[in-house]
Coordinates of C-alpha atoms in Angstrom, one line a residue:
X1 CA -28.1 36.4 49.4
X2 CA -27.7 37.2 45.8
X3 CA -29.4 40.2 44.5
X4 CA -33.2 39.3 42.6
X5 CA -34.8 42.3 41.5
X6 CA -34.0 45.8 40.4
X7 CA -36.9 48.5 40.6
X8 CA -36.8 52.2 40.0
X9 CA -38.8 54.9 40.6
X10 CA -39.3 58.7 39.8
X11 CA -41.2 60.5 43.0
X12 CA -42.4 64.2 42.7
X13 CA -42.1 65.7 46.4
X14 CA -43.2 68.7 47.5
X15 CA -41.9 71.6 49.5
X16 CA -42.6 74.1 51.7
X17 CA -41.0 77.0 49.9
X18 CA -39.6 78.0 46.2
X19 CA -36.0 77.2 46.2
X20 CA -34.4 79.4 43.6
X21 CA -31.5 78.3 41.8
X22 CA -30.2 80.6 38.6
X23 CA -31.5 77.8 35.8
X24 CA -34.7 77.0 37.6
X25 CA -36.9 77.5 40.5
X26 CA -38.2 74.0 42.7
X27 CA -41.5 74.0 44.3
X28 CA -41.4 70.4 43.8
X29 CA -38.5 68.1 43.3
X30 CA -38.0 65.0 41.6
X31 CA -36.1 62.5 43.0
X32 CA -35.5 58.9 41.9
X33 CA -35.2 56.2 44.4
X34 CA -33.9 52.4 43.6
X35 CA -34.7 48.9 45.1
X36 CA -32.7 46.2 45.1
X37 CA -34.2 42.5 46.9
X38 CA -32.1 39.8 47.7
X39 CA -33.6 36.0 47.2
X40 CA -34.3 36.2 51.0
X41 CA -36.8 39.1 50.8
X42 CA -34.1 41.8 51.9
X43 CA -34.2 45.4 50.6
X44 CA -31.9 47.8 49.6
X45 CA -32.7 51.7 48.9
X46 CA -31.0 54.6 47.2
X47 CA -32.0 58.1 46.2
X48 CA -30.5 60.4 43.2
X49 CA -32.1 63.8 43.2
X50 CA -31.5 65.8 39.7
X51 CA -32.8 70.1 39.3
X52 CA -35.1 70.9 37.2
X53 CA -35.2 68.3 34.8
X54 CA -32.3 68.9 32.2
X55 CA -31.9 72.4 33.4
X56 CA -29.2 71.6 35.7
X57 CA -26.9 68.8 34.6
X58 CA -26.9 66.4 31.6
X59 CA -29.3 63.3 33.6
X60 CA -32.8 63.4 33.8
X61 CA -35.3 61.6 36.0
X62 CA -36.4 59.7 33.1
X63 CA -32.7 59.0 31.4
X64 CA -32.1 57.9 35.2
X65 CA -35.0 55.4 35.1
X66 CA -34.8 54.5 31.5
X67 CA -31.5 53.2 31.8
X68 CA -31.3 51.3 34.5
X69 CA -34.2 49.2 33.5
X70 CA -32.7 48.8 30.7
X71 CA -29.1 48.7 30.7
X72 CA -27.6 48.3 34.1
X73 CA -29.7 45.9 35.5
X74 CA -28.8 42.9 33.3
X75 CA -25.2 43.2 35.2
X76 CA -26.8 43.5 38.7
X77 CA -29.3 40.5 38.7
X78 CA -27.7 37.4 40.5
X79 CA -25.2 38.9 42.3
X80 CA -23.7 39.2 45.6
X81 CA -24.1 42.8 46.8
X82 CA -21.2 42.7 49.4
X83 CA -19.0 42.7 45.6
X84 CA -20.4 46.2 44.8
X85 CA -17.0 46.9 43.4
X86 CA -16.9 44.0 40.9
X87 CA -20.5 45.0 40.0
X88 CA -19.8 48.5 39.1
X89 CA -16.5 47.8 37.4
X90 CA -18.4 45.5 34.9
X91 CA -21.3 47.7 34.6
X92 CA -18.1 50.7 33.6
X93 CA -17.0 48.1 30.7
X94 CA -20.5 47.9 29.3
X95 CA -22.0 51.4 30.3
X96 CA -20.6 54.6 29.5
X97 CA -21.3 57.9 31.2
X98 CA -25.1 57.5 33.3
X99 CA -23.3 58.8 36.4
X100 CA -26.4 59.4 38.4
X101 CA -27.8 56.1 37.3
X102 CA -24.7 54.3 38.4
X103 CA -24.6 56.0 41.4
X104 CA -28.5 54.8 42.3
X105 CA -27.5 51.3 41.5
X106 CA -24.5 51.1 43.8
X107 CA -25.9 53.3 46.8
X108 CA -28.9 50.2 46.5
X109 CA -26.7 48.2 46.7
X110 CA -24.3 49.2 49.0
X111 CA -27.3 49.7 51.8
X112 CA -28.3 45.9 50.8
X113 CA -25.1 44.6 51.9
X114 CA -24.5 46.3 55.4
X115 CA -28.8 45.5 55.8
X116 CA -27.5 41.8 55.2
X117 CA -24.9 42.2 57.9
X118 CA -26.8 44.3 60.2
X119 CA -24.3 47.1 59.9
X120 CA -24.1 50.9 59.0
X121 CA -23.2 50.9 55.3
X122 CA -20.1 53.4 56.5
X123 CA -18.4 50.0 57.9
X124 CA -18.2 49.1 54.3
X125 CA -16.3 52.3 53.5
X126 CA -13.5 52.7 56.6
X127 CA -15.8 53.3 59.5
X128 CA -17.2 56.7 60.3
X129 CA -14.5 59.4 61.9
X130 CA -17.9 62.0 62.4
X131 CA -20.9 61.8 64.6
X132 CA -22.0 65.0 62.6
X133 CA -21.1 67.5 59.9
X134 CA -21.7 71.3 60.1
X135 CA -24.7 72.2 58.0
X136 CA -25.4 75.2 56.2
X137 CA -29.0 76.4 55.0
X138 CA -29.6 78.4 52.0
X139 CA -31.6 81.7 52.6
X140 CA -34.2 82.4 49.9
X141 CA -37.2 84.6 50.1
X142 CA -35.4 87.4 48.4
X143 CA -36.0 89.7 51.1
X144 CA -33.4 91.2 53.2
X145 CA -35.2 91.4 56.1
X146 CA -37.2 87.8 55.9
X147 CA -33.9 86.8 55.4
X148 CA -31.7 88.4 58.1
X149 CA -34.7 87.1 60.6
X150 CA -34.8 83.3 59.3
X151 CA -31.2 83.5 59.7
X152 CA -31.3 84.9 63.2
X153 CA -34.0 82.4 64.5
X154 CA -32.0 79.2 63.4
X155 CA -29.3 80.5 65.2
X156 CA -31.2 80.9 68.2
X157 CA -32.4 77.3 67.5
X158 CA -28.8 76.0 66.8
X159 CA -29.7 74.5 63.6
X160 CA -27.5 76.3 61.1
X161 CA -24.8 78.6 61.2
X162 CA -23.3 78.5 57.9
X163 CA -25.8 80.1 55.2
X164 CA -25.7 80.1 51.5
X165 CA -27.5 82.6 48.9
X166 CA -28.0 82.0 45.1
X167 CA -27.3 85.4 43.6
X168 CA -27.2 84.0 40.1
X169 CA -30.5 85.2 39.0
X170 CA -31.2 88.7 38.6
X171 CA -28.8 91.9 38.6
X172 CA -25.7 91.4 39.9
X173 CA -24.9 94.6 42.2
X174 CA -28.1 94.3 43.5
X175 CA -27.7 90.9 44.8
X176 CA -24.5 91.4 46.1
X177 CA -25.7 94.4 48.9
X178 CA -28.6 91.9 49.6
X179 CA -25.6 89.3 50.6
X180 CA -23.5 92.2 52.5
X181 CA -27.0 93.4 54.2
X182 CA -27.4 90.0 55.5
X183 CA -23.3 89.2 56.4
X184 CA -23.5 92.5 58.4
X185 CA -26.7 91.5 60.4
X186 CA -25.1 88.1 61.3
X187 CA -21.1 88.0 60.8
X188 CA -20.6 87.8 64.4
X189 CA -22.0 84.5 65.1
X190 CA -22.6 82.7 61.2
X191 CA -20.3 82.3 57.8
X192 CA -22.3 83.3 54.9
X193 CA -21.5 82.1 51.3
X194 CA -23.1 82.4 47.6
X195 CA -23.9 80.4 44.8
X196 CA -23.7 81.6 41.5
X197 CA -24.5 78.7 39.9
X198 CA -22.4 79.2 36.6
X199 CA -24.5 82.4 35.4
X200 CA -21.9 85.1 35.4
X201 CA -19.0 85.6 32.9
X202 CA -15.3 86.4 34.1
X203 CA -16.1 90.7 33.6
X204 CA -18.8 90.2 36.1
X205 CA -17.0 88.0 38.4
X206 CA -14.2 90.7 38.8
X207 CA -16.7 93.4 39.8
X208 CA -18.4 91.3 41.9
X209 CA -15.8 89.1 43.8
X210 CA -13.7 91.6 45.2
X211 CA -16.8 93.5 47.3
X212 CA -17.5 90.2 48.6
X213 CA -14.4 89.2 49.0
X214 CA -13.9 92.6 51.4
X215 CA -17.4 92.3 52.7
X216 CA -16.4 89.0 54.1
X217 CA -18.1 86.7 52.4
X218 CA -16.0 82.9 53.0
X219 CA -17.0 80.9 49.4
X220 CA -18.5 82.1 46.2
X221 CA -19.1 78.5 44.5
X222 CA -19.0 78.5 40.7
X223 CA -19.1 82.2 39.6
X224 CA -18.3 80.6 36.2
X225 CA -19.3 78.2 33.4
X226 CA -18.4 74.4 33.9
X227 CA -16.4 74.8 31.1
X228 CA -14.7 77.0 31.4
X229 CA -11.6 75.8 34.1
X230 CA -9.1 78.9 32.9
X231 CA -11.6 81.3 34.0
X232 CA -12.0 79.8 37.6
X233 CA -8.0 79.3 37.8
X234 CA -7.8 83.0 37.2
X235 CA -10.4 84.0 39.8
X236 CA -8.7 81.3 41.8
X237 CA -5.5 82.8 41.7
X238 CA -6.7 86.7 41.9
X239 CA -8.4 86.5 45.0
X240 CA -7.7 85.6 48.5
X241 CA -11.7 84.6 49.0
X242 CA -12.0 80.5 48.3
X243 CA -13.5 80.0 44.8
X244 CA -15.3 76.5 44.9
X245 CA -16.1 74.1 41.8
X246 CA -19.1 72.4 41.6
X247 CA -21.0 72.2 38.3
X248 CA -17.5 72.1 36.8
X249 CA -16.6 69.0 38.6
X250 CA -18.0 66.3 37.9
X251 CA -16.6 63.0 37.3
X252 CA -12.6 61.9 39.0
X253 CA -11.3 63.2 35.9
X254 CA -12.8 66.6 35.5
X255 CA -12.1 66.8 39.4
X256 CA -8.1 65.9 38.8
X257 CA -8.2 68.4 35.9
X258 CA -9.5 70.9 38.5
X259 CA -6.8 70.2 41.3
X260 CA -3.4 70.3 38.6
X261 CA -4.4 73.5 36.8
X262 CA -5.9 74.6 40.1
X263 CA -8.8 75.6 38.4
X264 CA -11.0 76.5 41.9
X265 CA -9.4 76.2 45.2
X266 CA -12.1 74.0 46.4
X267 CA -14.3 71.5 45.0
X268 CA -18.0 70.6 45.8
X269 CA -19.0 67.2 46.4
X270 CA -21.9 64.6 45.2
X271 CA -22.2 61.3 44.9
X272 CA -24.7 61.7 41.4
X273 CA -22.7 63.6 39.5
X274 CA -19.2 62.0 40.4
X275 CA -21.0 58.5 39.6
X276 CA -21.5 56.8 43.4
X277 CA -20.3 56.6 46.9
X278 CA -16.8 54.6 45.9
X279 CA -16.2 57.6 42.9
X280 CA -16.9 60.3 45.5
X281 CA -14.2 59.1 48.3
X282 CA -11.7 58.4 45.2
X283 CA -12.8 62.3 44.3
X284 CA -12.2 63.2 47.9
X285 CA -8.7 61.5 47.9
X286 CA -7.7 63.8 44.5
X287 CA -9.2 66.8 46.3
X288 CA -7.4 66.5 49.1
X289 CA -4.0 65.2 48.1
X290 CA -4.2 68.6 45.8
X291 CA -4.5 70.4 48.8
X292 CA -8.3 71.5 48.0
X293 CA -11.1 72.3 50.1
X294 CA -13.8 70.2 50.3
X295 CA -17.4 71.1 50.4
X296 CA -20.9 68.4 51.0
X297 CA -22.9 69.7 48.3
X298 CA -26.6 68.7 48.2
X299 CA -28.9 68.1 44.7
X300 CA -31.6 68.4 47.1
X301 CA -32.0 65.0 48.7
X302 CA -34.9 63.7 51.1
X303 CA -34.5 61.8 54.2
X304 CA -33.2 58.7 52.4
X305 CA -30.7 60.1 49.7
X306 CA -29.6 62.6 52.7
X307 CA -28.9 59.7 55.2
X308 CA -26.5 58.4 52.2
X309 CA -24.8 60.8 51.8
X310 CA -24.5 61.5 55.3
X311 CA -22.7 58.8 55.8
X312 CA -20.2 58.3 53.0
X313 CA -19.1 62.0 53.8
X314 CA -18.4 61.0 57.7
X315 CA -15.9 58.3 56.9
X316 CA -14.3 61.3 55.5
X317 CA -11.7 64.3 56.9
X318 CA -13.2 67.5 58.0
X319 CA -14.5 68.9 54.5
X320 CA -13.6 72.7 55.2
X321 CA -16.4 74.6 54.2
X322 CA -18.9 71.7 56.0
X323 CA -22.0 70.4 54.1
X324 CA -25.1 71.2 52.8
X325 CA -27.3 68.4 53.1
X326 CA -30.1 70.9 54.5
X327 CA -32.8 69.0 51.9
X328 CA -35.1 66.7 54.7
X329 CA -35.8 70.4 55.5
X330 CA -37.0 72.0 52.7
X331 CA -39.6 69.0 52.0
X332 CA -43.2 69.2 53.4
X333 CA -43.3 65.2 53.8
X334 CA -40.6 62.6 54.4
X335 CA -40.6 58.8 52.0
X336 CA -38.7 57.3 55.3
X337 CA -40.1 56.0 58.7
X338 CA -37.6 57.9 60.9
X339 CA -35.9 61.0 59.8
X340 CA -32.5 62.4 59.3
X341 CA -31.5 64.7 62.7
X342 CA -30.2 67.8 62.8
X343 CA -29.4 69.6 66.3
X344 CA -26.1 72.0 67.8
X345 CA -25.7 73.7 64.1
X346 CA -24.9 69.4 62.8
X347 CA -26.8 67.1 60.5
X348 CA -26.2 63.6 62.4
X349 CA -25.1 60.7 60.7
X350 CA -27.6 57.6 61.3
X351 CA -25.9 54.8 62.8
X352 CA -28.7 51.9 61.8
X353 CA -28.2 49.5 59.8
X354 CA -27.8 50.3 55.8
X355 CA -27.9 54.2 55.4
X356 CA -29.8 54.4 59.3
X357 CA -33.5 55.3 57.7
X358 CA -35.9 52.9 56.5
X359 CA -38.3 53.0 53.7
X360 CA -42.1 54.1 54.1
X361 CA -43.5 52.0 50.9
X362 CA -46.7 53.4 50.9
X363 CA -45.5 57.5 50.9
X364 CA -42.8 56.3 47.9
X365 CA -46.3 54.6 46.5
X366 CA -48.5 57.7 47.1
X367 CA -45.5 60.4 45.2
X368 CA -44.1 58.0 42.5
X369 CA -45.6 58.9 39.1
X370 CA -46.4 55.0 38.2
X371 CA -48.3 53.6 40.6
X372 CA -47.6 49.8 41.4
X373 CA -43.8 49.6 40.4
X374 CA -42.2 48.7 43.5
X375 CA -45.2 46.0 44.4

């Protein structure tokens, strides 16, 4: 029952669309995936997703992959996945920082454990309180009216009506009548929200964040730096609109920083950057005992790294703003046999054993950049 073998893997996966953030534009995402074998032949699987390389956040692909081989799994091999705590408290003492690496080693190993006792992995964290979470789809041709349509057509089809648009890239007014275009065309039946992902200062932000505020916009997620927690606790404090953290909280401690000098009103969740799925429901438990909003934020996962986080987040409360683990969607292929659901404006949480999807071996074969690693 003990855990044998540690394997990692960087996969390149298309999709069917340029996503634009304001650091970098994906037309193909890299995605590290982990698997841990018990001495009975057993498999556990995890995902991590990371933007652009090291244009998004401090981990890379490689860093990911690097260290794990090197330093995490020494800590892992020959033991019993069921004491994933004990595990990752050990691997604390001898590793510090590699968030996204320790959370790819525990999500393995978590989905290991529940596969050996033929559960859902969201047994292991309190049982699940949602069937689904609300999910929101980010709207990004850049057109107004390719935009306002894609919008109206998954409403008709009842798969999203929250949207999100990045308005970090580019000139500022400009984006922001694209965004009051697109709330006027739909406001009656969807919630819109942007994304500046960190690009403008705190001058632009005041220009800016009181005609969306008034145009009705119901987030505006990280207008500001990480850094830079006074600016956000101003914005926070100026305006009635909900001003949510996400680049800027990372780890428990950044996130408890956030919540006492209320720096945000809401915070964004992840299980890479906060370090794994135990570290993200100790996150969740700061957020909400602050009184904060929460908020399912995506790095872009596929099927597998999706159906993680999927579950986690539905042993959770209601997170406020919903989720938006739209990423099986923007992919043109899938690394799992069966796929994550989404129906009735939801993404469903998988109730099979582990995280509910199982592993194709020979599509993670066919994308991953070393062939023959997981033979």
């Amino acid at each position: 029952m003990n855990i044998q073998s540690v394997h990692v893997a960087i996969l390149d996966l298309p999709t069917i669309r340029p996503h634009q953030l304001a650091m970098h534009t994906i037309t193909e995402q890299a995605v590290v995936v982990a698997r841990v074998r018990d001495e009975e032949g057993r498999e556990g699987w995890s995902e991590i997703a990371t933007i652009g390389g090291a244009s998004y956040g401090e981990s890379t692909p490689e860093a990911i992959k690097a260290n794990i081989d090197t330093y995490l799994t020494p800590h892992v091999i020959g033991q019993d996945p069921i004491r994933f705590g004990k595990i990752m408290h050990d691997i604390s003492v001898h590793v510090r920082g590699n968030l996204h690496a320790k959370a790819l080693v525990e999500s393995a190993i978590v989905d290991l454990a529940a596969r050996q006792r033929n559960i859902p992995a969201y047994e292991l964290f309190g049982g699940k309180i949602h069937d689904g979470l609300p999910v929101a789809w980010t709207l990004a041709s850049g057109d107004t009216g390719k935009d306002i349509e894609e919008a109206k057509e998954f409403l008709r089809q009842k798969r999203h009506n929250i949207f999100k648009l990045k308005i970090g890239k580019g000139d500022p007014m400009k984006n922001v009548g694209h965004v009051l275009e697109i709330q006027k065309a739909v406001a009656d039946q969807a919630r819109l929200t942007v994304d500046v992902n960190q690009a403008w200062d705190e001058d632009t932000a005041n220009q800016c964040i009181p005609i969306l505020q008034d145009g009705g916009i119901s987030m505006i997620e990280q207008p500001l730096p990480g850094w830079n927690h006074e600016g956000m606790a101003r914005l926070a404090d100026r305006y009635r609109v909900p001003i949510l953290a996400d680049e800027g909280a990372t780890s428990i401690q950044e996130i408890f920083h956030i919540a006492k000098h209320r720096a945000g009103n809401s915070i964004a969740l992840k299980v890479g950057k906060t370090g794994g799925l135990t570290a993200v429901k100790q996150a969740a438990g700061i957020a909400e005992a602050a009184g904060l909003g929460l908020y399912g934020g995506t790095m872009i996962e596929s099927d597998l790294g999706t159906a993680m986080t999927v579950q986690l987040y539905s042993t959770m409360p209601p997170m406020k703003f919903g989720t938006e683990l739209f990423g099986p969607l923007l992919f043109k292929d899938s690394i799992t046999t069966n796929r994550v659901e989404f129906r009735d404006f939801n993404v469903i949480v998988p109730d099979g054993p582990g995280f509910g999807v199982d592993v194709d071996h020979e599509k993670v074969e066919h994308y991953s950049r070393e062939k023959g690693v997981l033979a």
